[in-house]
XYZ file of C-alpha atoms in Angstrom:
474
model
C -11.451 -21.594 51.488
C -8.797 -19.100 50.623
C -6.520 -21.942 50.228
C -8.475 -23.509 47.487
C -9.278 -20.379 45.794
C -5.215 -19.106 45.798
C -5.015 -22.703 43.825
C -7.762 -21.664 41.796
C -5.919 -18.559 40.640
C -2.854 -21.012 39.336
C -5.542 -23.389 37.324
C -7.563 -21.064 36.013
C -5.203 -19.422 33.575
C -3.790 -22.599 32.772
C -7.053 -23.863 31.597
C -7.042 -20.202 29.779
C -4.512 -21.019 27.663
C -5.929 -23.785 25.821
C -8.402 -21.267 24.266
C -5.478 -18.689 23.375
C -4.589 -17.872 19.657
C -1.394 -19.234 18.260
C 1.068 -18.341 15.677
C -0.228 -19.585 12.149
C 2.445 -21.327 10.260
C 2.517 -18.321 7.498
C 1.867 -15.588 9.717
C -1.090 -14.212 8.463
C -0.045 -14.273 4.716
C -2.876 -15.907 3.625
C -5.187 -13.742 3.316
C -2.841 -11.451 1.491
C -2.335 -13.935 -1.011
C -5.696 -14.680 -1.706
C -6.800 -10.719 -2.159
C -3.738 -10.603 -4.448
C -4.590 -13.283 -6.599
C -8.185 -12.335 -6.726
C -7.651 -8.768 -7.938
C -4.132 -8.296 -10.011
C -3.270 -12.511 -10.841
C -0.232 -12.459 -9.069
C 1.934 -14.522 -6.670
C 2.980 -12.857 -3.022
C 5.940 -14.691 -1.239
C 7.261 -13.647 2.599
C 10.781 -14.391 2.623
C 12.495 -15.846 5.956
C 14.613 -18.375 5.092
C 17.271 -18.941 2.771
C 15.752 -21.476 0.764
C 12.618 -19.252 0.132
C 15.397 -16.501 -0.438
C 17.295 -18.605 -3.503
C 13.702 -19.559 -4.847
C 12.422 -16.020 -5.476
C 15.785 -15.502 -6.992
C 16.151 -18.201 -9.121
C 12.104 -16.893 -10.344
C 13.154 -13.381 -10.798
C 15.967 -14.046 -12.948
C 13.927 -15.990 -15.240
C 11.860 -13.001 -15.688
C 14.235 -10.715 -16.529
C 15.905 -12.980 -18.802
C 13.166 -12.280 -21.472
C 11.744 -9.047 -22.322
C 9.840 -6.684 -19.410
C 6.187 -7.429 -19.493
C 3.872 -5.226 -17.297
C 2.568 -8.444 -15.556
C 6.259 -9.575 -15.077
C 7.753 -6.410 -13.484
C 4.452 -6.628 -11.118
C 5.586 -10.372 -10.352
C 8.965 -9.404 -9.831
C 8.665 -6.414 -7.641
C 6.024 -8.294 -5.575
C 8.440 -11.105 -4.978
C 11.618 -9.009 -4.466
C 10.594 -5.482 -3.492
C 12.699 -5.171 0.387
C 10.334 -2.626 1.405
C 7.107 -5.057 0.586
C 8.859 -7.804 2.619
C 9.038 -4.753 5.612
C 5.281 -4.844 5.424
C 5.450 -8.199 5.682
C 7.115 -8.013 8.700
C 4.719 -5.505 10.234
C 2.113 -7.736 9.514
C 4.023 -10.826 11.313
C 4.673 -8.431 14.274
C 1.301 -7.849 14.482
C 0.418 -11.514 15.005
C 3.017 -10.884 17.778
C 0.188 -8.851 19.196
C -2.816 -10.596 18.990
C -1.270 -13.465 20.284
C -0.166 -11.515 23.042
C -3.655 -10.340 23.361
C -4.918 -13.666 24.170
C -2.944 -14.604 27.174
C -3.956 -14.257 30.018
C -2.345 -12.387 32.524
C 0.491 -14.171 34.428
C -0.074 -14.294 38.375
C 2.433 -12.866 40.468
C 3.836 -14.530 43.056
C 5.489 -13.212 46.546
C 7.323 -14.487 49.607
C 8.009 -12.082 52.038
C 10.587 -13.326 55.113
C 10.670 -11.818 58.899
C 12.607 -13.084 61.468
C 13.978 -11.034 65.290
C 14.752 -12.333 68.564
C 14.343 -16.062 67.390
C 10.469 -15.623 65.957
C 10.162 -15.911 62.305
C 7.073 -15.294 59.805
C 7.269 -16.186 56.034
C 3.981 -15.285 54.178
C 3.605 -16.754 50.676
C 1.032 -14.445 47.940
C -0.342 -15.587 45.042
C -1.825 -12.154 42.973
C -4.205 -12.865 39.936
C -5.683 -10.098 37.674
C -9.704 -11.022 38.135
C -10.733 -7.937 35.729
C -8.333 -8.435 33.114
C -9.086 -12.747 33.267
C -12.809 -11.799 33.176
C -12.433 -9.252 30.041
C -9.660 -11.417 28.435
C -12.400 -12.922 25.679
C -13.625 -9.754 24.793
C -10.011 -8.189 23.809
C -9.235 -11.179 22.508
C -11.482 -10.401 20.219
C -10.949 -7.353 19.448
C -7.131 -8.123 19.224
C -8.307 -10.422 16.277
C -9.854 -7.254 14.267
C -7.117 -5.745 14.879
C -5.335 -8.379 13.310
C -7.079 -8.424 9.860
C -6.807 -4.941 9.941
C -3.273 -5.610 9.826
C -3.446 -8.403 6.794
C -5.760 -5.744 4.741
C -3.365 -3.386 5.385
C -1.007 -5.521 3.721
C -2.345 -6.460 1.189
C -3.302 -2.807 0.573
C 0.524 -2.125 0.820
C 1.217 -4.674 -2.100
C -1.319 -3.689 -4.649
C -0.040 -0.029 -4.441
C 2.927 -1.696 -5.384
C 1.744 -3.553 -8.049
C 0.331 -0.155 -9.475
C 3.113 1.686 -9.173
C 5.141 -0.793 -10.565
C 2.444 -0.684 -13.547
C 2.939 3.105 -13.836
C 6.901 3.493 -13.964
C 6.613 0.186 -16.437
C 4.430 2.629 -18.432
C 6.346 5.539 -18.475
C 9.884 4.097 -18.616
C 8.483 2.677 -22.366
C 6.901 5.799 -23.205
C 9.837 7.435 -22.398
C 12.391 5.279 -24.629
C 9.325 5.630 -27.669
C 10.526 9.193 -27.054
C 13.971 9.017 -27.273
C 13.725 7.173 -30.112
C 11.102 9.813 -32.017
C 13.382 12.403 -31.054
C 16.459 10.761 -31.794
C 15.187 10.306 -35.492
C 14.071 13.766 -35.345
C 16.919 15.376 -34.154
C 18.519 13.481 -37.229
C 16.589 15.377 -39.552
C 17.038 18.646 -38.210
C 20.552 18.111 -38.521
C 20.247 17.446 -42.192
C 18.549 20.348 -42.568
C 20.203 23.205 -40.331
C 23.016 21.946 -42.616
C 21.491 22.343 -45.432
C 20.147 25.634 -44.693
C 24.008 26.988 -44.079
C 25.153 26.125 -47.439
C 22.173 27.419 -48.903
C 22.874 30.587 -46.955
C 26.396 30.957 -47.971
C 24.899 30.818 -51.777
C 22.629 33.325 -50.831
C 19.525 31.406 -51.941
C 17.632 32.008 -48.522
C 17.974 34.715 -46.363
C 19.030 35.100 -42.607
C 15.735 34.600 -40.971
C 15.081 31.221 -42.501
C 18.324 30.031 -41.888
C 17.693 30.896 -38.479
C 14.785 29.044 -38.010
C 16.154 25.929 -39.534
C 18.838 26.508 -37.118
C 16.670 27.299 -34.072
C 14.654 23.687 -35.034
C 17.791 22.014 -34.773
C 18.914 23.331 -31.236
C 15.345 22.833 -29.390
C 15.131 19.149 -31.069
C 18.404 18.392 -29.580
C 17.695 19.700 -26.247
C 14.199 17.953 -26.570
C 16.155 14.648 -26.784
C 18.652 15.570 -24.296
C 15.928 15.847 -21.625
C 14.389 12.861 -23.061
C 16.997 10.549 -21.996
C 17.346 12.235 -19.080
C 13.649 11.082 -18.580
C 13.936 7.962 -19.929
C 17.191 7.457 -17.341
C 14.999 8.393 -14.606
C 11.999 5.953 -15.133
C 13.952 3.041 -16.042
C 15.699 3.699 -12.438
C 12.110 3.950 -10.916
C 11.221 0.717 -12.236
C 14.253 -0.477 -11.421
C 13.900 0.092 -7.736
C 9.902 -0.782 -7.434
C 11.606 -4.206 -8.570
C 14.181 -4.188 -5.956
C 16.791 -4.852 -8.336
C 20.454 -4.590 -7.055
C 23.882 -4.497 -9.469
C 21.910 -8.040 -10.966
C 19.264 -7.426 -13.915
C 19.909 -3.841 -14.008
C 20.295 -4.563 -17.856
C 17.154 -5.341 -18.110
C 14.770 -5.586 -21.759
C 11.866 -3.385 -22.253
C 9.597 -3.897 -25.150
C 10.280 -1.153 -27.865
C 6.448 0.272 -27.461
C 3.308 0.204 -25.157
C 1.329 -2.725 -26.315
C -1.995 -1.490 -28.851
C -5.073 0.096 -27.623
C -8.088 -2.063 -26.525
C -10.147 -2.431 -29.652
C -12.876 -1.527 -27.164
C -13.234 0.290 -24.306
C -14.391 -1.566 -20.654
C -18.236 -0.730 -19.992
C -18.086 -0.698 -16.459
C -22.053 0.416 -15.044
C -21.615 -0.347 -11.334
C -18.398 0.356 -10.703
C -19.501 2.821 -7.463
C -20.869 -0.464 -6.081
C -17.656 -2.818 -7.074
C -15.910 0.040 -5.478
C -17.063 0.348 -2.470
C -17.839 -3.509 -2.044
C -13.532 -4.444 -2.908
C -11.797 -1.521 -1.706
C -9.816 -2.568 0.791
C -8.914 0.923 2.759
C -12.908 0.681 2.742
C -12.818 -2.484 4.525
C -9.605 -1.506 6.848
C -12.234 1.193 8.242
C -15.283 -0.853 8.761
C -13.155 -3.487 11.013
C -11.823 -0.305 12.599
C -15.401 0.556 13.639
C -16.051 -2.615 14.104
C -13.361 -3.192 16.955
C -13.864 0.180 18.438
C -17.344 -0.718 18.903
C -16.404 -3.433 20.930
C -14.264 -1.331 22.727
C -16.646 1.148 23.772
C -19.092 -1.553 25.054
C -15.790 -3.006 27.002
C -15.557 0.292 28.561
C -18.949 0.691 29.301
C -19.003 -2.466 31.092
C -16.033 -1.507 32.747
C -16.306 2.123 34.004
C -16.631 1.731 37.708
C -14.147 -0.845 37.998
C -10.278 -0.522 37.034
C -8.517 -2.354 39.021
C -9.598 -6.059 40.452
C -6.868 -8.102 41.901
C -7.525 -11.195 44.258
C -4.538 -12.340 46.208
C -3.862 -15.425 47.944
C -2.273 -15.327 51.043
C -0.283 -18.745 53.014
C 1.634 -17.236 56.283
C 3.558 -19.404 58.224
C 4.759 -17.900 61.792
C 7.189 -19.959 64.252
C 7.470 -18.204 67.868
C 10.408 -19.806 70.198
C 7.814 -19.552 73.157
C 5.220 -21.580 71.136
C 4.301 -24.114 68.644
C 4.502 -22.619 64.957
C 1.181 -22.167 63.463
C -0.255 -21.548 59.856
C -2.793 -18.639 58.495
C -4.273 -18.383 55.820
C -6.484 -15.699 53.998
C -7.139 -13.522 50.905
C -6.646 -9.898 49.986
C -8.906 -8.172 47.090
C -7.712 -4.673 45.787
C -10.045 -2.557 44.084
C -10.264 1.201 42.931
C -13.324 3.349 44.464
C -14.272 5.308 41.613
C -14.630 8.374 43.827
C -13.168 10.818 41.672
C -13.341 8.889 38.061
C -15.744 7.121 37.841
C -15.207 6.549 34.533
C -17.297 8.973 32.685
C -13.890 10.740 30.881
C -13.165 6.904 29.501
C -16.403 6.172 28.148
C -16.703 9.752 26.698
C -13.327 9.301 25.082
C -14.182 5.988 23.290
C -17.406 7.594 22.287
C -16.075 9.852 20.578
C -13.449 8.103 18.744
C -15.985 5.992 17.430
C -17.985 9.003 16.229
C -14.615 9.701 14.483
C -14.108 6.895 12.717
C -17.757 6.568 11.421
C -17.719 10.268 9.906
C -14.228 9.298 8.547
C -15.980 5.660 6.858
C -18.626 7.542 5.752
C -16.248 10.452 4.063
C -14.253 7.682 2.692
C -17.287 6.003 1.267
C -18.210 9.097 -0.541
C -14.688 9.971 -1.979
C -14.621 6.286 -3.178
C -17.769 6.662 -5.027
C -16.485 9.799 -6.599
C -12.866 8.627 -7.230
C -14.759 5.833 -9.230
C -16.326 7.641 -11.314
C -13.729 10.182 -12.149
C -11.479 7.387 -12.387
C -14.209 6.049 -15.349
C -14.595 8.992 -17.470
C -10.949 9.406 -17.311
C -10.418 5.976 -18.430
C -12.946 6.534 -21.114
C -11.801 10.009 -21.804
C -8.349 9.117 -22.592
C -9.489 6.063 -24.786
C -11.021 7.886 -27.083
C -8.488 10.798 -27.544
C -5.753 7.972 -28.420
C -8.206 6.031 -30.615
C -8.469 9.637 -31.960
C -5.009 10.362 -32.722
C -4.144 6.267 -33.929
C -7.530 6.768 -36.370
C -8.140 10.209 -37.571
C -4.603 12.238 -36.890
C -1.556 10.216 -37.872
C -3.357 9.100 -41.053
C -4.366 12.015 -41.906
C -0.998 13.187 -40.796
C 0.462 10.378 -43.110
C -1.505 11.438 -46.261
C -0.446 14.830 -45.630
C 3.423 14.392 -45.518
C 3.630 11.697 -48.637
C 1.424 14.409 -50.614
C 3.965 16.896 -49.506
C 6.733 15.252 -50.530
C 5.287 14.420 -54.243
C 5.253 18.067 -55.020
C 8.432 18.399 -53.521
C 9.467 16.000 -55.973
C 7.842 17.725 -59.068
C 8.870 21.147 -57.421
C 5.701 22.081 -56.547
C 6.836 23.420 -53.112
C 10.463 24.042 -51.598
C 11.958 22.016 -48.987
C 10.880 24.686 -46.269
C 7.161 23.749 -46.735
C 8.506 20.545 -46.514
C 10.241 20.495 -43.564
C 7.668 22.827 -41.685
C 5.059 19.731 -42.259
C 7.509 17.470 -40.863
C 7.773 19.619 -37.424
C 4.034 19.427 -37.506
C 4.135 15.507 -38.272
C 6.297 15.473 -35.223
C 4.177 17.219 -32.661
C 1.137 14.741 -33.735
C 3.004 11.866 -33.095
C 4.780 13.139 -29.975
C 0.782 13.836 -29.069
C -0.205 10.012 -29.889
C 2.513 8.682 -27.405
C 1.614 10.939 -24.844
C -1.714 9.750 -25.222
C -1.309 6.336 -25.294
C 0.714 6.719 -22.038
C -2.172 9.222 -20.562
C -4.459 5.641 -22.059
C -2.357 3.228 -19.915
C -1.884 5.057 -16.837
C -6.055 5.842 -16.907
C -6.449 1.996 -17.049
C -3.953 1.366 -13.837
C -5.464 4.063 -12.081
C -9.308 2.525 -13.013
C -7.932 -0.579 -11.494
C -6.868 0.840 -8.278
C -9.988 3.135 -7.861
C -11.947 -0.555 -7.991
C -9.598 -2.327 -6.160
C -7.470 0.486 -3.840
C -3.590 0.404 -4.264
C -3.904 4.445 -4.930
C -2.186 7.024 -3.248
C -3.082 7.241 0.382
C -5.319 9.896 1.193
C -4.936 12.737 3.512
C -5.576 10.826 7.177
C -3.935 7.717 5.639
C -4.900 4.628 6.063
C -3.559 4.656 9.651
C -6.189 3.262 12.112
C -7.761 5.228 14.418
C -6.054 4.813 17.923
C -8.612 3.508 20.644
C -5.690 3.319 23.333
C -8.381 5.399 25.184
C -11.127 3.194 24.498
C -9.835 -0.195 25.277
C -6.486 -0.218 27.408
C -4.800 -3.496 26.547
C -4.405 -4.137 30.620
C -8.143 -4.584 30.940
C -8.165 -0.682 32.577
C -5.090 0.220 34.771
């Protein structure tokens, strides 16, 4: 009987195996792709080959040979960012795991020799994990939340790319709109500061408003100064959310953020859409999800952490006598004397008790991040619909009235010029709030969608190593 169960111990996890997961052919990037498409429109690729390799090359330098789109710097850094493709890899090594997971455990087998004064005994074993065959469904299951976790984790990891690729596309225009404003600026101070020396030397103004012309001059120039400095800086932040190396650093941006929405979005239930599509939200439901699971597989296994079933052959020659053959079985098994398992089960309780508060906390921020996100969204709408509406016309009116008395000398150039330092400070204020506009609008997207900045506790999973140990308990 122990015979046929020692050959039992060999066919059972063979027959186990038929039932174990296996690799898929994209390692898990499907479902990455598919949240990607559905929320930003755009194409994921995981590189591992060098045909894929020349292919997202040959893509991304037909992108950059036309002028830097928002959706094509998204494209590009999705397809090219190395840090992205490191994700990627995470996500392929955790396949690694679940597949791993799924196997069952391999036997061990023994052969221990004995021989003295012409008697010999060999003794074959066969040694099969019963408790970690037995629970092998249940972490196999568990393994697989573990896996999605790992694909929404992913795909989490690529829309934060996408929006900060989004952002630095933003401000690396804003920034050049700027340089230029300030450039143009800085041209007209000139004019003037020179102006106001010569009128100086003729005595026709005195020393303070010399000075001031002068003073204009110097804090334009450093203005622009740290405006390309800026503009240096957030072209180089696009430039590496793009993954671009010495190739396409030349790259075109348009000359100014595209216009204004001629409305704004109306958005009534975006708590709802938010909590329904965010994925960190769904990264911590599968987390309580598996440690559930976990805690039940603990339960179940309190009072026993150790099973193994051996199968024992032993074959004994004697030079006074006829060799013989014995055969048996040995079971090991832990008396829970001391443990009996209460610390375990008390430890996975409470780490599920963890994550729910911590799904529950995230659920609220969510709702309020969505909302905040909103009335920011619609906030900064309608203070750059302000400024393209009501101040730089009136702004315009004010500055070709100006100069028609200058022309018919009804005011001197320093009126003049003081309205055109005030003309510049309203349009400096319309591009910073067109840029404030933009940004809202990425931000609204990720408070929908996620792809923000992690929050304090991250996005890191809750570790049930004490809830579920991956050897079925010792």
């Amino acid at each position: 009987m122990a015979h046929h169960f020692a050959r039992g111990l060999l066919v059972f996890p063979a027959l186990s195996v038929s039932g174990c997961a296996a690799f898929s052919p994209d390692s898990g990037m499907n479902a990455v792709s598919e949240l990607t498409s559905q929320t930003i429109k755009k194409d994921v690729a995981f590189v591992r080959s060098a045909e894929g390799a020349e292919t997202v090359n040959a893509t991304v330098r037909g992108l950059l040979s036309r002028t830097l789109s928002a959706d094509a710097a998204v494209q590009i850094a999705l397809l090219n960012n190395k840090g992205l493709q490191a994700a990627y890899n995470e996500l392929a090594l955790a396949e690694t795991d679940l597949v791993e997971q799924s196997l069952p455990p391999n036997p061990v087998f023994s052969v221990l020799r004995i021989s003295g004064n012409g008697a010999s005994e060999i003794e074959r074993q066969v040694v099969g994990d019963i408790l970690a065959l037995a629970t092998l469904p249940f972490r196999t299951d568990i393994a697989r939340d573990h896996f999605r976790q790992a694909q929404l984790r992913a795909a989490l990891t690529t829309l934060r790319l996408a929006a900060d690729v989004r952002r630095a596309h933003v401000r690396a225009i804003t920034a050049n709109e700027m340089v230029l404003l300030l450039t143009d600026a800085k041209s007209t101070a000139e004019s003037t500061a020179q102006l106001a020396v010569k009128l100086g030397e003729t005595g026709s103004i005195n020393k303070l408003d010399q000075a001031r012309e002068q003073v204009f001059y110097a804090e334009t120039t450093a203005d622009l100064a740290t405006a390309r400095q800026t503009a240096t800086s957030a072209r180089e932040k696009l430039a590496r959310l793009m993954g671009l190396w010495d190739d396409g650093l030349d790259f075109r941006l348009p000359n100014a953020l595209p216009p204004l929405p001629r409305r704004p979005q109306a958005l009534p239930s975006i708590e709802a859409d938010a909590v329904a599509h965010r994925i960190d939200l769904q990264i911590t439901r599968l987390e309580l999800t598996a440690l559930a699971k976990s805690l039940n597989l603990t339960e179940a296994t309190r009072f026993v952490t150790l099973l193994d079933l051996a199968g024992i052959s032993r074959r004994t020659k004697d030079p006074e006598g006829a060799p013989f053959r014995e055969r048996g079985f040995d079971v090991q098994f832990q008396i829970p004397i001391f443990d009996g398992g209460e610390v375990r089960v008390r430890q996975a309780a409470e780490t599920y008790n963890l994550a729910f508060n911590r799904l529950t906390e995230r659920a609220v921020n969510v709702r309020s991040d969505a909302r905040d996100a909103y009335r920011t969204y619609r906030s900064t709408y309608d203070i750059a619909t302000h400024y393209q509406r009501e101040i730089l016309p009136l702004r315009k009116i004010i500055t070709e009235e100006m100069q028609l008395r200058f022309s018919s000398m009804q005011v001197d150039i320093f009126a003049l010029l003081t309205e055109a330092r005030q003309h510049l400070a309203s349009m400096r204020g319309a591009i910073d709030a067109r840029q404030n506009f933009f940004l809202a609008q990425s931000d609204l997207q990720t408070a929908v969608n996620g792809g923000g900045t992690p929050a304090p506790g991250g996005d890191n999973s809750t570790t049930i190593a004490a809830a579920a140990p991956a050897d079925g308990g010792h």
